[in-house]
Amino acid sequence: MNKHATCKISRLSERESGVALVAVLAMLMSVSLLVLSMVIYSHLANYGVRNDAEILRSRYVAEGAMNRVIWLVAADNYVYNTTDLVNFDYSEYEEDEERFLPDGRLRELDYYGVTVKYRIENGMGGISIDSNIDTALTQLTRVRAVDEEDMSEALTIFKNRYRDYIDTDDNVNVDGMEHEDYEELDEYTQLPRNENIYYREELWFIPDGIKFFPPDRNGRLTMINPLGMGGNRRSKPDLLQAGYSLLTNYSNLSHEDAMETLRVIREFKNAPAGEIPILGEELDPLLLANLRNYYTIANSGCYRITIEKASAGNTPSVRMDATLFDPGIETDAEFSIPFYDWLIY
């Protein structure tokens, strides 16, 4: 074999070795990526399982804490029977004598080693639509409907669509909506109900419903009372739950008076224990007198209890809402509490 043939064979072997090395490196990289993806997937699955476990645990804690708070509220009513929250002086009670009043303040409860955060509010703090939704719409838009022609027209359209939603026939009111109209929005819809609504959130199923009945910071329709509570039990919304829209539209406050009212409410709710102001002393007397014409600031005997957090540290937690009347503490063994809301979200 001559010298040139030997060199050609040597170069050919080097090329084949290089190709084999590239193939091996590519295979190693593929295997490494596969192992890395499996490790990442394992961590994600572990995180998901741990997250689900924490959520489930917080649900048990929230339910137990909810039951405890219900009976603490009932006991507070039984012992003190406090009705006036305007002139209530928290400083008259020692730090170790906690009161459970519907003031919307964020409280804490030790539930078997878990610090649970919760609020107690007036369970009938919104407007009732049990008897007539027209009254509620008028109250919520009385200023806007006068100032804005488009709002007045939209209000009339919404009322007609609401009537179509609850009536039992298929006749369409002027600018109203029946099943075929809802099908154009969603072909699988079963709307309208064609009878009285069961849940207040159904108002959002009607186009423009969220425009007239906006949600609160938690996405709940708390400006409307739960259905079935009765429209004649209390006609005024709760001042401590009033927002800017309600203050300026329902009670026709100026921007300045509305902002001042919200400031006083915010400072009242956020004040640390031992420094809680008396509401009646913080509000201007004339402003307070005007607010009393439209709102209640009293213990109605109906409560919405919200468990804001029921887990330790930064772990995830459910939230829980319950609305009920004071069950009392002297009941027979077969007594059960009727709830108007019991939500976990």
CSV table of C-alpha atoms in Angstrom, one decimal:
chain,number,residue,atom,x,y,z
A,1,MET,CA,0.0,0.0,0.0
A,2,ASN,CA,1.5,3.3,-1.0
A,3,LYS,CA,1.8,6.4,1.2
A,4,HIS,CA,-1.2,8.2,-0.4
A,5,ALA,CA,-3.6,5.3,0.2
A,6,THR,CA,-2.5,5.2,3.8
A,7,CYS,CA,-3.2,8.9,4.3
A,8,LYS,CA,-6.6,8.6,2.7
A,9,ILE,CA,-7.7,5.7,5.0
A,10,SER,CA,-6.4,7.7,8.0
A,11,ARG,CA,-8.5,10.8,7.1
A,12,LEU,CA,-11.5,8.6,6.5
A,13,SER,CA,-11.2,7.0,10.0
A,14,GLU,CA,-10.9,10.4,11.6
A,15,ARG,CA,-14.1,11.6,9.9
A,16,GLU,CA,-16.0,8.5,11.0
A,17,SER,CA,-14.7,9.0,14.6
A,18,GLY,CA,-15.9,12.6,14.5
A,19,VAL,CA,-19.4,11.7,13.3
A,20,ALA,CA,-19.6,9.0,16.0
A,21,LEU,CA,-18.6,11.5,18.7
A,22,VAL,CA,-21.2,14.0,17.5
A,23,ALA,CA,-23.9,11.3,17.6
A,24,VAL,CA,-22.9,10.3,21.1
A,25,LEU,CA,-22.9,13.9,22.3
A,26,ALA,CA,-26.3,14.5,20.8
A,27,MET,CA,-27.6,11.4,22.5
A,28,LEU,CA,-26.2,12.5,25.8
A,29,MET,CA,-27.7,15.9,25.5
A,30,SER,CA,-31.1,14.3,24.6
A,31,VAL,CA,-30.9,12.1,27.7
A,32,SER,CA,-29.9,15.0,29.9
A,33,LEU,CA,-32.8,17.1,28.6
A,34,LEU,CA,-35.1,14.2,29.2
A,35,VAL,CA,-33.8,13.7,32.8
A,36,LEU,CA,-34.0,17.4,33.4
A,37,SER,CA,-37.6,17.6,32.2
A,38,MET,CA,-38.5,14.6,34.4
A,39,VAL,CA,-36.9,16.4,37.5
A,40,ILE,CA,-38.8,19.6,36.7
A,41,TYR,CA,-42.1,17.7,36.2
A,42,SER,CA,-41.5,15.9,39.5
A,43,HIS,CA,-41.0,19.2,41.3
A,44,LEU,CA,-44.1,20.7,39.7
A,45,ALA,CA,-46.2,17.7,40.6
A,46,ASN,CA,-44.8,17.8,44.2
A,47,TYR,CA,-45.6,21.5,44.4
A,48,GLY,CA,-49.1,20.9,43.1
A,49,VAL,CA,-49.8,18.1,45.5
A,50,ARG,CA,-48.5,20.2,48.4
A,51,ASN,CA,-50.6,23.1,47.3
A,52,ASP,CA,-53.7,21.0,47.1
A,53,ALA,CA,-53.0,19.5,50.5
A,54,GLU,CA,-52.6,23.0,52.0
A,55,ILE,CA,-55.9,24.2,50.4
A,56,LEU,CA,-57.7,21.1,51.7
A,57,ARG,CA,-56.3,21.6,55.2
A,58,SER,CA,-57.2,25.3,55.2
A,59,ARG,CA,-60.8,24.3,54.3
A,60,TYR,CA,-61.1,22.2,57.4
A,61,VAL,CA,-59.6,24.9,59.6
A,62,ALA,CA,-61.9,27.6,58.0
A,63,GLU,CA,-65.0,25.5,58.6
A,64,GLY,CA,-64.1,24.9,62.3
A,65,ALA,CA,-63.2,28.5,62.8
A,66,MET,CA,-66.4,29.6,61.2
A,67,ASN,CA,-68.5,27.5,63.6
A,68,ARG,CA,-66.5,28.9,66.6
A,69,VAL,CA,-67.0,32.5,65.5
A,70,ILE,CA,-70.7,32.0,65.0
A,71,TRP,CA,-71.1,30.9,68.6
A,72,LEU,CA,-68.7,33.7,69.8
A,73,VAL,CA,-71.0,36.2,68.1
A,74,ALA,CA,-74.1,34.6,69.7
A,75,ALA,CA,-72.5,34.7,73.1
A,76,ASP,CA,-71.5,38.4,72.7
A,77,ASN,CA,-75.2,39.2,71.8
A,78,TYR,CA,-76.4,37.2,74.8
A,79,VAL,CA,-74.1,38.9,77.3
A,80,TYR,CA,-74.0,42.5,76.0
A,81,ASN,CA,-76.8,42.9,73.4
A,82,THR,CA,-75.0,45.9,71.9
A,83,THR,CA,-77.0,47.6,69.2
A,84,ASP,CA,-75.5,51.1,68.7
A,85,LEU,CA,-72.2,51.0,66.9
A,86,VAL,CA,-72.0,54.8,66.3
A,87,ASN,CA,-71.2,55.7,69.8
A,88,PHE,CA,-69.7,52.4,70.9
A,89,ASP,CA,-66.5,52.9,72.9
A,90,TYR,CA,-64.1,50.0,72.5
A,91,SER,CA,-61.8,51.5,75.2
A,92,GLU,CA,-64.3,50.6,77.9
A,93,TYR,CA,-63.3,47.0,77.5
A,94,GLU,CA,-60.0,45.6,78.6
A,95,GLU,CA,-57.7,44.1,76.0
A,96,ASP,CA,-58.4,40.5,77.2
A,97,GLU,CA,-62.2,41.1,76.8
A,98,GLU,CA,-62.7,40.9,73.1
A,99,ARG,CA,-66.0,41.9,71.5
A,100,PHE,CA,-67.5,40.3,68.5
A,101,LEU,CA,-69.4,43.1,66.7
A,102,PRO,CA,-70.4,43.5,63.0
A,103,ASP,CA,-67.9,46.3,62.4
A,104,GLY,CA,-66.0,44.9,59.5
A,105,ARG,CA,-62.7,45.0,61.4
A,106,LEU,CA,-60.1,42.3,60.6
A,107,ARG,CA,-59.8,40.0,63.6
A,108,GLU,CA,-57.6,37.1,64.5
A,109,LEU,CA,-58.4,33.8,66.1
A,110,ASP,CA,-56.1,31.0,67.3
A,111,TYR,CA,-57.6,27.8,66.0
A,112,TYR,CA,-55.5,24.9,67.3
A,113,GLY,CA,-52.2,26.7,66.5
A,114,VAL,CA,-53.4,28.3,63.2
A,115,THR,CA,-53.9,32.0,63.2
A,116,VAL,CA,-57.2,32.5,61.4
A,117,LYS,CA,-58.1,36.0,60.1
A,118,TYR,CA,-61.8,36.9,59.8
A,119,ARG,CA,-64.4,39.7,59.6
A,120,ILE,CA,-67.8,40.1,61.0
A,121,GLU,CA,-70.2,42.4,59.1
A,122,ASN,CA,-73.9,43.2,58.9
A,123,GLY,CA,-75.5,40.3,57.0
A,124,MET,CA,-78.1,42.7,55.6
A,125,GLY,CA,-75.7,45.4,54.7
A,126,GLY,CA,-77.0,45.8,51.1
A,127,ILE,CA,-80.3,46.6,49.4
A,128,SER,CA,-83.1,44.0,49.3
A,129,ILE,CA,-84.6,43.0,46.0
A,130,ASP,CA,-87.0,40.4,47.4
A,131,SER,CA,-90.0,42.6,46.9
A,132,ASN,CA,-89.1,44.8,43.9
A,133,ILE,CA,-86.0,45.3,41.9
A,134,ASP,CA,-87.2,48.6,40.5
A,135,THR,CA,-86.7,50.2,43.9
A,136,ALA,CA,-83.2,49.0,44.2
A,137,LEU,CA,-82.3,50.2,40.7
A,138,THR,CA,-83.8,53.6,41.4
A,139,GLN,CA,-81.8,53.9,44.7
A,140,LEU,CA,-78.6,52.9,43.0
A,141,THR,CA,-78.9,55.1,40.0
A,142,ARG,CA,-81.0,58.1,41.2
A,143,VAL,CA,-78.2,60.6,40.5
A,144,ARG,CA,-76.6,59.0,37.4
A,145,ALA,CA,-80.1,58.5,35.8
A,146,VAL,CA,-80.8,62.2,36.1
A,147,ASP,CA,-77.4,63.4,34.9
A,148,GLU,CA,-76.9,60.9,32.1
A,149,GLU,CA,-79.6,60.4,29.4
A,150,ASP,CA,-77.9,57.2,28.2
A,151,MET,CA,-78.0,55.8,31.8
A,152,SER,CA,-81.7,56.4,32.0
A,153,GLU,CA,-82.3,54.5,28.7
A,154,ALA,CA,-80.0,51.7,29.8
A,155,LEU,CA,-81.9,51.5,33.1
A,156,THR,CA,-85.2,51.0,31.2
A,157,ILE,CA,-83.8,48.4,29.0
A,158,PHE,CA,-82.4,46.4,31.9
A,159,LYS,CA,-85.7,46.5,33.7
A,160,ASN,CA,-87.4,45.0,30.6
A,161,ARG,CA,-84.8,42.3,30.3
A,162,TYR,CA,-85.2,41.5,33.9
A,163,ARG,CA,-88.9,41.1,33.5
A,164,ASP,CA,-88.3,38.8,30.5
A,165,TYR,CA,-85.8,36.8,32.7
A,166,ILE,CA,-88.4,36.0,35.4
A,167,ASP,CA,-91.7,35.9,33.5
A,168,THR,CA,-93.1,32.5,32.4
A,169,ASP,CA,-93.9,33.4,28.8
A,170,ASP,CA,-91.8,33.8,25.6
A,171,ASN,CA,-93.1,37.3,24.8
A,172,VAL,CA,-90.2,39.8,24.4
A,173,ASN,CA,-90.6,43.2,26.0
A,174,VAL,CA,-89.2,46.3,24.2
A,175,ASP,CA,-85.4,45.8,23.9
A,176,GLY,CA,-85.9,42.7,26.1
A,177,MET,CA,-84.3,39.2,25.7
A,178,GLU,CA,-85.8,35.7,25.6
A,179,HIS,CA,-84.1,32.4,25.0
A,180,GLU,CA,-83.2,33.0,21.3
A,181,ASP,CA,-81.5,36.2,22.2
A,182,TYR,CA,-79.4,34.5,24.9
A,183,GLU,CA,-78.5,31.8,22.5
A,184,GLU,CA,-76.8,34.4,20.3
A,185,LEU,CA,-74.5,35.1,23.2
A,186,ASP,CA,-74.0,31.5,24.1
A,187,GLU,CA,-75.4,28.6,22.0
A,188,TYR,CA,-75.4,26.3,25.0
A,189,THR,CA,-77.2,28.6,27.4
A,190,GLN,CA,-80.3,27.6,29.3
A,191,LEU,CA,-81.3,31.2,30.0
A,192,PRO,CA,-83.6,32.9,30.9
A,193,ARG,CA,-84.8,31.2,34.1
A,194,ASN,CA,-88.5,32.1,33.4
A,195,GLU,CA,-89.2,32.3,37.1
A,196,ASN,CA,-88.0,34.3,40.1
A,197,ILE,CA,-84.2,34.3,40.5
A,198,TYR,CA,-82.8,32.0,43.1
A,199,TYR,CA,-79.4,33.7,43.6
A,200,ARG,CA,-78.6,37.4,43.5
A,201,GLU,CA,-75.6,36.8,41.2
A,202,GLU,CA,-78.1,35.8,38.5
A,203,LEU,CA,-78.4,39.6,37.9
A,204,TRP,CA,-75.0,39.3,36.1
A,205,PHE,CA,-76.4,36.9,33.6
A,206,ILE,CA,-78.5,39.7,32.2
A,207,PRO,CA,-76.5,42.0,29.9
A,208,ASP,CA,-75.4,45.2,31.7
A,209,GLY,CA,-76.2,43.6,35.0
A,210,ILE,CA,-72.7,44.1,36.3
A,211,LYS,CA,-73.0,47.8,35.3
A,212,PHE,CA,-75.8,48.4,37.7
A,213,PHE,CA,-74.7,45.9,40.4
A,214,PRO,CA,-70.8,45.9,40.5
A,215,PRO,CA,-69.0,43.3,42.6
A,216,ASP,CA,-67.0,44.1,45.7
A,217,ARG,CA,-63.3,43.6,46.1
A,218,ASN,CA,-63.8,39.9,46.5
A,219,GLY,CA,-65.9,39.5,43.4
A,220,ARG,CA,-69.1,39.1,45.5
A,221,LEU,CA,-72.4,41.0,44.9
A,222,THR,CA,-72.7,42.2,48.5
A,223,MET,CA,-74.5,45.4,47.7
A,224,ILE,CA,-77.6,43.2,47.3
A,225,ASN,CA,-78.8,41.2,50.3
A,226,PRO,CA,-79.1,37.4,49.9
A,227,LEU,CA,-82.5,36.4,48.5
A,228,GLY,CA,-85.2,35.2,50.9
A,229,MET,CA,-84.3,37.4,53.8
A,230,GLY,CA,-87.3,39.6,53.3
A,231,GLY,CA,-87.4,43.2,52.1
A,232,ASN,CA,-89.2,44.7,55.1
A,233,ARG,CA,-86.8,43.6,57.8
A,234,ARG,CA,-84.4,46.4,57.2
A,235,SER,CA,-84.6,48.9,54.5
A,236,LYS,CA,-81.2,50.8,54.8
A,237,PRO,CA,-77.8,49.6,53.7
A,238,ASP,CA,-75.0,49.4,56.2
A,239,LEU,CA,-72.7,52.5,56.3
A,240,LEU,CA,-69.6,50.5,57.2
A,241,GLN,CA,-69.9,48.5,53.9
A,242,ALA,CA,-70.8,51.5,51.7
A,243,GLY,CA,-68.5,52.3,48.7
A,244,TYR,CA,-68.0,55.5,46.8
A,245,SER,CA,-70.6,54.6,44.2
A,246,LEU,CA,-73.3,54.0,46.8
A,247,LEU,CA,-72.4,57.1,48.8
A,248,THR,CA,-72.6,59.4,45.8
A,249,ASN,CA,-75.6,57.8,44.0
A,250,TYR,CA,-77.8,56.3,46.7
A,251,SER,CA,-77.3,59.1,49.3
A,252,ASN,CA,-76.3,61.9,46.9
A,253,LEU,CA,-73.2,62.9,48.8
A,254,SER,CA,-70.7,65.3,47.2
A,255,HIS,CA,-67.3,64.0,46.3
A,256,GLU,CA,-65.7,65.6,49.3
A,257,ASP,CA,-68.2,64.2,51.8
A,258,ALA,CA,-68.0,60.8,50.3
A,259,MET,CA,-64.2,60.7,50.5
A,260,GLU,CA,-64.3,62.0,54.1
A,261,THR,CA,-66.8,59.3,55.0
A,262,LEU,CA,-64.6,56.6,53.4
A,263,ARG,CA,-61.5,58.0,55.2
A,264,VAL,CA,-63.2,57.7,58.6
A,265,ILE,CA,-64.5,54.2,57.9
A,266,ARG,CA,-61.1,53.1,56.7
A,267,GLU,CA,-59.3,54.5,59.7
A,268,PHE,CA,-61.9,52.9,62.0
A,269,LYS,CA,-61.4,49.5,60.5
A,270,ASN,CA,-57.6,49.7,60.4
A,271,ALA,CA,-57.0,51.2,63.8
A,272,PRO,CA,-55.0,48.8,66.1
A,273,ALA,CA,-56.7,47.4,69.2
A,274,GLY,CA,-56.7,50.0,72.0
A,275,GLU,CA,-56.8,52.9,69.5
A,276,ILE,CA,-60.2,52.3,67.9
A,277,PRO,CA,-62.0,55.6,67.5
A,278,ILE,CA,-65.7,56.3,68.2
A,279,LEU,CA,-67.4,56.7,64.9
A,280,GLY,CA,-69.8,59.3,66.1
A,281,GLU,CA,-67.0,61.5,67.2
A,282,GLU,CA,-65.0,61.2,64.0
A,283,LEU,CA,-67.7,62.2,61.6
A,284,ASP,CA,-69.0,65.8,61.3
A,285,PRO,CA,-72.3,66.1,63.1
A,286,LEU,CA,-74.2,67.4,60.0
A,287,LEU,CA,-72.6,64.7,57.8
A,288,LEU,CA,-73.5,62.0,60.3
A,289,ALA,CA,-77.1,63.3,60.5
A,290,ASN,CA,-77.4,63.1,56.7
A,291,LEU,CA,-75.8,59.6,56.6
A,292,ARG,CA,-78.3,58.3,59.2
A,293,ASN,CA,-81.1,59.2,56.8
A,294,TYR,CA,-79.8,56.7,54.3
A,295,TYR,CA,-77.8,54.1,56.2
A,296,THR,CA,-77.8,52.1,59.4
A,297,ILE,CA,-74.9,51.8,61.7
A,298,ALA,CA,-76.4,49.3,64.1
A,299,ASN,CA,-76.2,45.6,65.1
A,300,SER,CA,-79.1,44.1,63.0
A,301,GLY,CA,-78.8,40.6,64.5
A,302,CYS,CA,-77.9,39.3,61.0
A,303,TYR,CA,-74.2,38.6,60.2
A,304,ARG,CA,-71.9,37.9,57.4
A,305,ILE,CA,-68.8,36.2,58.7
A,306,THR,CA,-65.9,36.0,56.3
A,307,ILE,CA,-62.9,33.8,56.9
A,308,GLU,CA,-60.1,35.7,55.1
A,309,LYS,CA,-57.3,33.3,55.8
A,310,ALA,CA,-57.1,29.9,57.5
A,311,SER,CA,-53.6,28.7,57.0
A,312,ALA,CA,-50.2,29.4,58.6
A,313,GLY,CA,-47.6,31.7,57.1
A,314,ASN,CA,-47.7,32.2,53.3
A,315,THR,CA,-49.3,28.9,52.5
A,316,PRO,CA,-52.5,29.0,50.3
A,317,SER,CA,-55.9,29.2,51.9
A,318,VAL,CA,-59.6,29.1,50.9
A,319,ARG,CA,-61.9,31.9,51.8
A,320,MET,CA,-65.3,31.2,53.4
A,321,ASP,CA,-68.5,33.3,53.7
A,322,ALA,CA,-71.5,32.6,55.8
A,323,THR,CA,-74.6,34.7,56.3
A,324,LEU,CA,-77.0,34.0,59.1
A,325,PHE,CA,-79.2,35.4,61.8
A,326,ASP,CA,-78.1,35.2,65.4
A,327,PRO,CA,-78.8,31.6,66.4
A,328,GLY,CA,-78.7,32.3,70.2
A,329,ILE,CA,-77.0,30.1,72.7
A,330,GLU,CA,-80.1,28.6,74.4
A,331,THR,CA,-81.3,26.1,71.8
A,332,ASP,CA,-82.5,22.5,71.8
A,333,ALA,CA,-80.4,19.6,70.6
A,334,GLU,CA,-82.3,19.4,67.2
A,335,PHE,CA,-81.8,23.0,66.4
A,336,SER,CA,-80.1,23.8,63.0
A,337,ILE,CA,-78.9,27.1,61.8
A,338,PRO,CA,-80.4,28.3,58.5
A,339,PHE,CA,-77.7,29.9,56.3
A,340,TYR,CA,-78.5,32.4,53.5
A,341,ASP,CA,-74.9,32.0,52.3
A,342,TRP,CA,-72.3,29.3,52.8
A,343,LEU,CA,-69.6,29.8,50.2
A,344,ILE,CA,-66.0,28.5,49.8
A,345,TYR,CA,-63.9,30.2,47.2
